[in-house]
PDB file of C-alpha atoms in Angstrom:
ATOM      1  CA  MET A  18       0.000   0.000   0.000  1.00 88.00           C
ATOM      2  CA  ARG A  19       1.140   3.531  -0.792  1.00 88.00           C
ATOM      3  CA  GLY A  20      -0.334   7.018  -0.649  1.00 89.00           C
ATOM      4  CA  GLY A  21      -1.147   9.670  -3.196  1.00 89.00           C
ATOM      5  CA  VAL A  22      -2.775  13.047  -3.638  1.00 89.00           C
ATOM      6  CA  ARG A  23      -4.676  14.226  -6.705  1.00 88.00           C
ATOM      7  CA  LEU A  24      -5.270  17.891  -7.518  1.00 88.00           C
ATOM      8  CA  GLY A  25      -7.985  18.665 -10.044  1.00 86.00           C
ATOM      9  CA  ALA A  26      -9.934  21.384 -11.789  1.00 89.00           C
ATOM     10  CA  GLY A  27     -12.827  20.909 -14.159  1.00 89.00           C
ATOM     11  CA  LEU A  28     -16.431  21.682 -15.034  1.00 91.00           C
ATOM     12  CA  SER A  29     -19.764  20.596 -13.566  1.00 91.00           C
ATOM     13  CA  PHE A  30     -23.304  20.726 -14.904  1.00 90.00           C
ATOM     14  CA  GLY A  31     -26.429  19.919 -12.903  1.00 88.00           C
ATOM     15  CA  ASP A  32     -25.128  20.434  -9.351  1.00 86.00           C
ATOM     16  CA  LEU A  33     -25.485  24.228  -9.474  1.00 87.00           C
ATOM     17  CA  PRO A  34     -27.149  26.486 -12.069  1.00 87.00           C
ATOM     18  CA  GLY A  35     -25.437  26.513 -15.470  1.00 87.00           C
ATOM     19  CA  VAL A  36     -21.957  25.186 -16.182  1.00 91.00           C
ATOM     20  CA  GLY A  37     -19.156  26.206 -13.863  1.00 92.00           C
ATOM     21  CA  ALA A  38     -15.837  25.419 -12.256  1.00 94.00           C
ATOM     22  CA  LEU A  39     -15.200  22.594  -9.824  1.00 93.00           C
ATOM     23  CA  LEU A  40     -12.001  22.392  -7.733  1.00 93.00           C
ATOM     24  CA  ARG A  41     -10.848  19.163  -6.066  1.00 92.00           C
ATOM     25  CA  LEU A  42      -8.331  17.698  -3.646  1.00 93.00           C
ATOM     26  CA  THR A  43      -8.212  13.890  -3.400  1.00 92.00           C
ATOM     27  CA  PRO A  44      -5.959  12.036  -0.959  1.00 95.00           C
ATOM     28  CA  ALA A  45      -5.874   8.290  -1.685  1.00 93.00           C
ATOM     29  CA  LEU A  46      -4.633   4.937  -0.442  1.00 94.00           C
ATOM     30  CA  ILE A  47      -3.296   2.956  -3.404  1.00 91.00           C
ATOM     31  CA  TRP A  48      -2.783  -0.784  -3.839  1.00 93.00           C
ATOM     32  CA  PRO A  49      -1.567  -2.468  -7.048  1.00 91.00           C
ATOM     33  CA  ARG A  50      -5.145  -3.166  -8.263  1.00 95.00           C
ATOM     34  CA  ALA A  51      -7.289  -0.623  -6.335  1.00 96.00           C
ATOM     35  CA  ARG A  52      -7.561   2.862  -4.858  1.00 94.00           C
ATOM     36  CA  LEU A  53      -9.559   4.210  -1.918  1.00 97.00           C
ATOM     37  CA  GLU A  54     -10.145   7.954  -2.386  1.00 95.00           C
ATOM     38  CA  PHE A  55     -11.267  10.645   0.058  1.00 96.00           C
ATOM     39  CA  GLU A  56     -12.177  13.653  -2.083  1.00 95.00           C
ATOM     40  CA  VAL A  57     -13.054  17.232  -1.148  1.00 96.00           C
ATOM     41  CA  SER A  58     -14.716  19.360  -3.879  1.00 95.00           C
ATOM     42  CA  TYR A  59     -15.760  22.992  -4.088  1.00 96.00           C
ATOM     43  CA  GLY A  60     -18.095  24.548  -6.661  1.00 94.00           C
ATOM     44  CA  PRO A  61     -17.442  28.324  -6.559  1.00 96.00           C
ATOM     45  CA  LEU A  62     -20.245  30.886  -6.537  1.00 94.00           C
ATOM     46  CA  ARG A  63     -22.842  30.692  -9.279  1.00 93.00           C
ATOM     47  CA  ARG A  64     -25.789  33.011  -9.720  1.00 91.00           C
ATOM     48  CA  ALA A  65     -29.402  31.804  -9.952  1.00 88.00           C
ATOM     49  CA  ARG A  66     -31.828  34.555 -11.046  1.00 88.00           C
ATOM     50  CA  PHE A  67     -35.485  34.711 -12.054  1.00 84.00           C
ATOM     51  CA  ASP A  68     -36.009  35.390 -15.770  1.00 83.00           C
ATOM     52  CA  ASP A  69     -38.720  38.008 -15.139  1.00 85.00           C
ATOM     53  CA  THR A  70     -36.703  39.827 -12.408  1.00 83.00           C
ATOM     54  CA  PRO A  71     -33.004  39.330 -13.207  1.00 85.00           C
ATOM     55  CA  GLY A  72     -31.864  41.337 -10.162  1.00 87.00           C
ATOM     56  CA  ARG A  73     -33.476  38.840  -7.787  1.00 87.00           C
ATOM     57  CA  GLY A  74     -32.529  35.311  -6.928  1.00 86.00           C
ATOM     58  CA  ALA A  75     -29.701  33.622  -5.050  1.00 88.00           C
ATOM     59  CA  ASP A  76     -25.957  33.116  -5.102  1.00 92.00           C
ATOM     60  CA  LEU A  77     -25.058  29.447  -4.608  1.00 92.00           C
ATOM     61  CA  GLN A  78     -21.929  27.452  -3.761  1.00 95.00           C
ATOM     62  CA  LEU A  79     -21.321  23.731  -3.256  1.00 94.00           C
ATOM     63  CA  ALA A  80     -18.933  21.975  -0.861  1.00 96.00           C
ATOM     64  CA  VAL A  81     -18.831  18.167  -0.747  1.00 95.00           C
ATOM     65  CA  GLY A  82     -16.734  15.316   0.532  1.00 96.00           C
ATOM     66  CA  ALA A  83     -16.683  11.920  -1.153  1.00 96.00           C
ATOM     67  CA  VAL A  84     -15.469   8.419  -0.427  1.00 97.00           C
ATOM     68  CA  ARG A  85     -15.036   6.095  -3.368  1.00 96.00           C
ATOM     69  CA  GLY A  86     -13.473   2.804  -4.293  1.00 98.00           C
ATOM     70  CA  CYS A  87     -11.680   2.300  -7.588  1.00 97.00           C
ATOM     71  CA  PRO A  88     -10.593  -0.944  -9.193  1.00 98.00           C
ATOM     72  CA  LEU A  89      -7.505  -0.187 -11.316  1.00 95.00           C
ATOM     73  CA  LEU A  90      -6.650  -1.501 -14.752  1.00 96.00           C
ATOM     74  CA  HIS A  91      -3.091  -1.027 -16.055  1.00 94.00           C
ATOM     75  CA  ALA A  92      -1.537  -0.980 -19.515  1.00 95.00           C
ATOM     76  CA  ARG A  93       2.151  -0.005 -19.516  1.00 93.00           C
ATOM     77  CA  LYS A  94       2.295   3.596 -18.275  1.00 93.00           C
ATOM     78  CA  PHE A  95      -1.501   4.023 -18.411  1.00 95.00           C
ATOM     79  CA  GLU A  96      -3.842   3.554 -15.482  1.00 93.00           C
ATOM     80  CA  PHE A  97      -7.629   3.276 -15.764  1.00 95.00           C
ATOM     81  CA  PRO A  98      -9.474   3.853 -12.459  1.00 94.00           C
ATOM     82  CA  LEU A  99     -13.140   2.758 -12.507  1.00 96.00           C
ATOM     83  CA  CYS A 100     -14.490   4.570  -9.439  1.00 96.00           C
ATOM     84  CA  ALA A 101     -17.837   4.504  -7.631  1.00 97.00           C
ATOM     85  CA  GLY A 102     -18.726   6.270  -4.418  1.00 97.00           C
ATOM     86  CA  LEU A 103     -20.891   8.434  -2.190  1.00 97.00           C
ATOM     87  CA  GLU A 104     -20.821  12.237  -1.838  1.00 95.00           C
ATOM     88  CA  LEU A 105     -22.080  14.133   1.175  1.00 96.00           C
ATOM     89  CA  GLY A 106     -21.987  17.896   1.519  1.00 94.00           C
ATOM     90  CA  ALA A 107     -23.875  21.143   1.545  1.00 94.00           C
ATOM     91  CA  LEU A 108     -25.303  23.588  -0.952  1.00 91.00           C
ATOM     92  CA  TYR A 109     -24.946  27.139   0.387  1.00 93.00           C
ATOM     93  CA  GLY A 110     -27.374  29.811  -0.782  1.00 90.00           C
ATOM     94  CA  ARG A 111     -27.770  33.539  -0.122  1.00 90.00           C
ATOM     95  CA  GLY A 112     -30.762  35.580  -1.287  1.00 87.00           C
ATOM     96  CA  VAL A 113     -30.065  38.531  -3.605  1.00 88.00           C
ATOM     97  CA  GLY A 114     -32.221  41.519  -4.578  1.00 87.00           C
ATOM     98  CA  TYR A 115     -34.825  41.436  -1.804  1.00 82.00           C
ATOM     99  CA  GLU A 116     -35.337  43.833   1.108  1.00 82.00           C
ATOM    100  CA  ILE A 117     -34.873  40.976   3.539  1.00 79.00           C
ATOM    101  CA  THR A 118     -32.475  38.227   2.509  1.00 80.00           C
ATOM    102  CA  SER A 119     -31.218  35.174   4.311  1.00 83.00           C
ATOM    103  CA  GLU A 120     -28.582  32.506   3.976  1.00 88.00           C
ATOM    104  CA  ALA A 121     -29.151  28.762   4.125  1.00 87.00           C
ATOM    105  CA  ARG A 122     -27.226  25.501   3.970  1.00 91.00           C
ATOM    106  CA  GLN A 123     -28.920  22.365   2.740  1.00 90.00           C
ATOM    107  CA  LEU A 124     -27.811  18.742   2.659  1.00 93.00           C
ATOM    108  CA  PHE A 125     -26.505  17.374  -0.645  1.00 90.00           C
ATOM    109  CA  VAL A 126     -26.111  13.588  -1.165  1.00 95.00           C
ATOM    110  CA  ALA A 127     -25.194  11.824  -4.425  1.00 94.00           C
ATOM    111  CA  LEU A 128     -23.992   8.472  -5.757  1.00 96.00           C
ATOM    112  CA  HIS A 129     -21.507   8.666  -8.597  1.00 90.00           C
ATOM    113  CA  LEU A 130     -19.509   6.700 -11.149  1.00 94.00           C
ATOM    114  CA  ALA A 131     -16.197   8.089 -12.339  1.00 92.00           C
ATOM    115  CA  PRO A 132     -14.074   6.310 -14.962  1.00 94.00           C
ATOM    116  CA  GLY A 133     -10.761   7.921 -15.847  1.00 93.00           C
ATOM    117  CA  VAL A 134      -7.443   7.560 -17.593  1.00 93.00           C
ATOM    118  CA  PHE A 135      -3.991   8.609 -16.331  1.00 91.00           C
ATOM    119  CA  TYR A 136      -0.533   8.512 -17.882  1.00 92.00           C
ATOM    120  CA  ALA A 137       2.528   8.136 -15.624  1.00 89.00           C
ATOM    121  CA  VAL A 138       4.988  10.808 -16.758  1.00 90.00           C
ATOM    122  CA  HIS A 139       7.235   9.898 -13.797  1.00 87.00           C
ATOM    123  CA  PRO A 140       7.035   7.181 -11.091  1.00 84.00           C
ATOM    124  CA  ARG A 141       5.662   9.861  -8.720  1.00 84.00           C
ATOM    125  CA  VAL A 142       3.458  11.866 -11.124  1.00 86.00           C
ATOM    126  CA  ALA A 143       0.580  10.953 -13.440  1.00 87.00           C
ATOM    127  CA  VAL A 144      -1.646  13.262 -15.490  1.00 88.00           C
ATOM    128  CA  GLY A 145      -5.057  12.536 -16.939  1.00 89.00           C
ATOM    129  CA  GLY A 146      -8.768  13.116 -16.695  1.00 88.00           C
ATOM    130  CA  ILE A 147     -12.005  11.781 -15.239  1.00 90.00           C
ATOM    131  CA  VAL A 148     -15.605  11.954 -16.467  1.00 91.00           C
ATOM    132  CA  GLU A 149     -18.280  11.578 -13.774  1.00 91.00           C
ATOM    133  CA  GLY A 150     -21.962  10.967 -13.661  1.00 91.00           C
ATOM    134  CA  ALA A 151     -23.808  11.543 -10.378  1.00 92.00           C
ATOM    135  CA  VAL A 152     -27.328  10.698  -9.263  1.00 93.00           C
ATOM    136  CA  HIS A 153     -28.583  13.034  -6.539  1.00 91.00           C
ATOM    137  CA  ILE A 154     -30.206  11.188  -3.643  1.00 93.00           C
ATOM    138  CA  VAL A 155     -30.958  14.343  -1.621  1.00 90.00           C
ATOM    139  CA  ARG A 156     -31.544  17.477  -3.711  1.00 82.00           C
ATOM    140  CA  PRO A 157     -31.623  20.815  -1.885  1.00 82.00           C
ATOM    141  CA  ARG A 158     -34.085  23.457  -3.058  1.00 80.00           C
ATOM    142  CA  PHE A 159     -34.073  27.198  -2.420  1.00 79.00           C
ATOM    143  CA  VAL A 160     -37.421  29.014  -2.301  1.00 78.00           C
ATOM    144  CA  VAL A 161     -38.466  32.655  -1.788  1.00 74.00           C
ATOM    145  CA  GLU A 162     -40.630  32.237   1.338  1.00 71.00           C
ATOM    146  CA  ASN A 163     -43.373  34.811   0.758  1.00 70.00           C
ATOM    147  CA  LEU A 164     -43.661  34.100  -2.970  1.00 70.00           C
ATOM    148  CA  GLY A 165     -43.393  30.303  -2.910  1.00 71.00           C
ATOM    149  CA  ARG A 166     -41.157  30.481  -5.996  1.00 75.00           C
ATOM    150  CA  SER A 167     -38.260  28.089  -6.326  1.00 77.00           C
ATOM    151  CA  ILE A 168     -34.989  29.846  -7.141  1.00 77.00           C
ATOM    152  CA  ALA A 169     -32.777  26.831  -7.642  1.00 72.00           C
ATOM    153  CA  ALA A 170     -32.657  23.066  -7.261  1.00 71.00           C
ATOM    154  CA  PRO A 171     -30.024  20.681  -8.612  1.00 73.00           C
ATOM    155  CA  TRP A 172     -31.074  18.346 -11.386  1.00 80.00           C
ATOM    156  CA  ARG A 173     -31.708  14.686 -10.529  1.00 87.00           C
ATOM    157  CA  ALA A 174     -28.352  13.898 -12.102  1.00 89.00           C
ATOM    158  CA  SER A 175     -25.214  15.816 -12.969  1.00 91.00           C
ATOM    159  CA  ALA A 176     -22.135  15.468 -15.149  1.00 90.00           C
ATOM    160  CA  ARG A 177     -18.609  16.537 -14.321  1.00 88.00           C
ATOM    161  CA  CYS A 178     -15.456  16.547 -16.336  1.00 84.00           C
ATOM    162  CA  SER A 179     -12.009  17.067 -14.865  1.00 76.00           C
ATOM    163  CA  ARG A 180      -9.993  17.691 -17.970  1.00 59.00           C
ATOM    164  CA  TRP A 181      -6.751  18.019 -16.078  1.00 55.00           C
ATOM    165  CA  LYS A 182      -5.688  16.186 -12.963  1.00 56.00           C
ATOM    166  CA  SER A 183      -2.283  15.579 -11.509  1.00 67.00           C
ATOM    167  CA  ASP A 184      -1.752  12.531  -9.337  1.00 67.00           C
ATOM    168  CA  PHE A 185       1.256  12.692  -6.993  1.00 70.00           C
ATOM    169  CA  ARG A 186       2.238   9.318  -5.527  1.00 69.00           C
ATOM    170  CA  ASP A 187       4.669   7.619  -3.251  1.00 67.00           C
ATOM    171  CA  PRO A 188       6.382   5.151  -5.630  1.00 62.00           C
ATOM    172  CA  SER A 189       7.303   2.618  -2.901  1.00 58.00           C
TER     173      SER A 189
END
């Protein structure tokens, strides 16, 4: 067994309104044929606004932690992790454009699959990418209380693509 840390940046769609950035830090325990990953992800601020009143809505952010297991396939200097896991976190929202606004945090839970491909450029460093699909088990929803209008709710599923990831490993 050895350790590793993955740093990643990519895009997400379906977790928050629109398409936006997703930043990740993933410590891992690595065996010859498997990985156990403990990931922390952050979706920076995205704006959700009503079409009929574009100055009103909410600013949203996402922070999640994930645990996932990954069988590993190898072909020379290539590694193919086939990951599945559980995410647990919070969607943070802050009202915008109203006389009285509030902030809220709501539970976010998702199951996801994440196949990837990495190329070992050095025994300690690999670069590559991951494509993820997530199914949201608990979907937070933000509503304007007095109007009963929903500002934002994640889709039932989301897609994420980390086009660039660096994996730093202990080669022992």
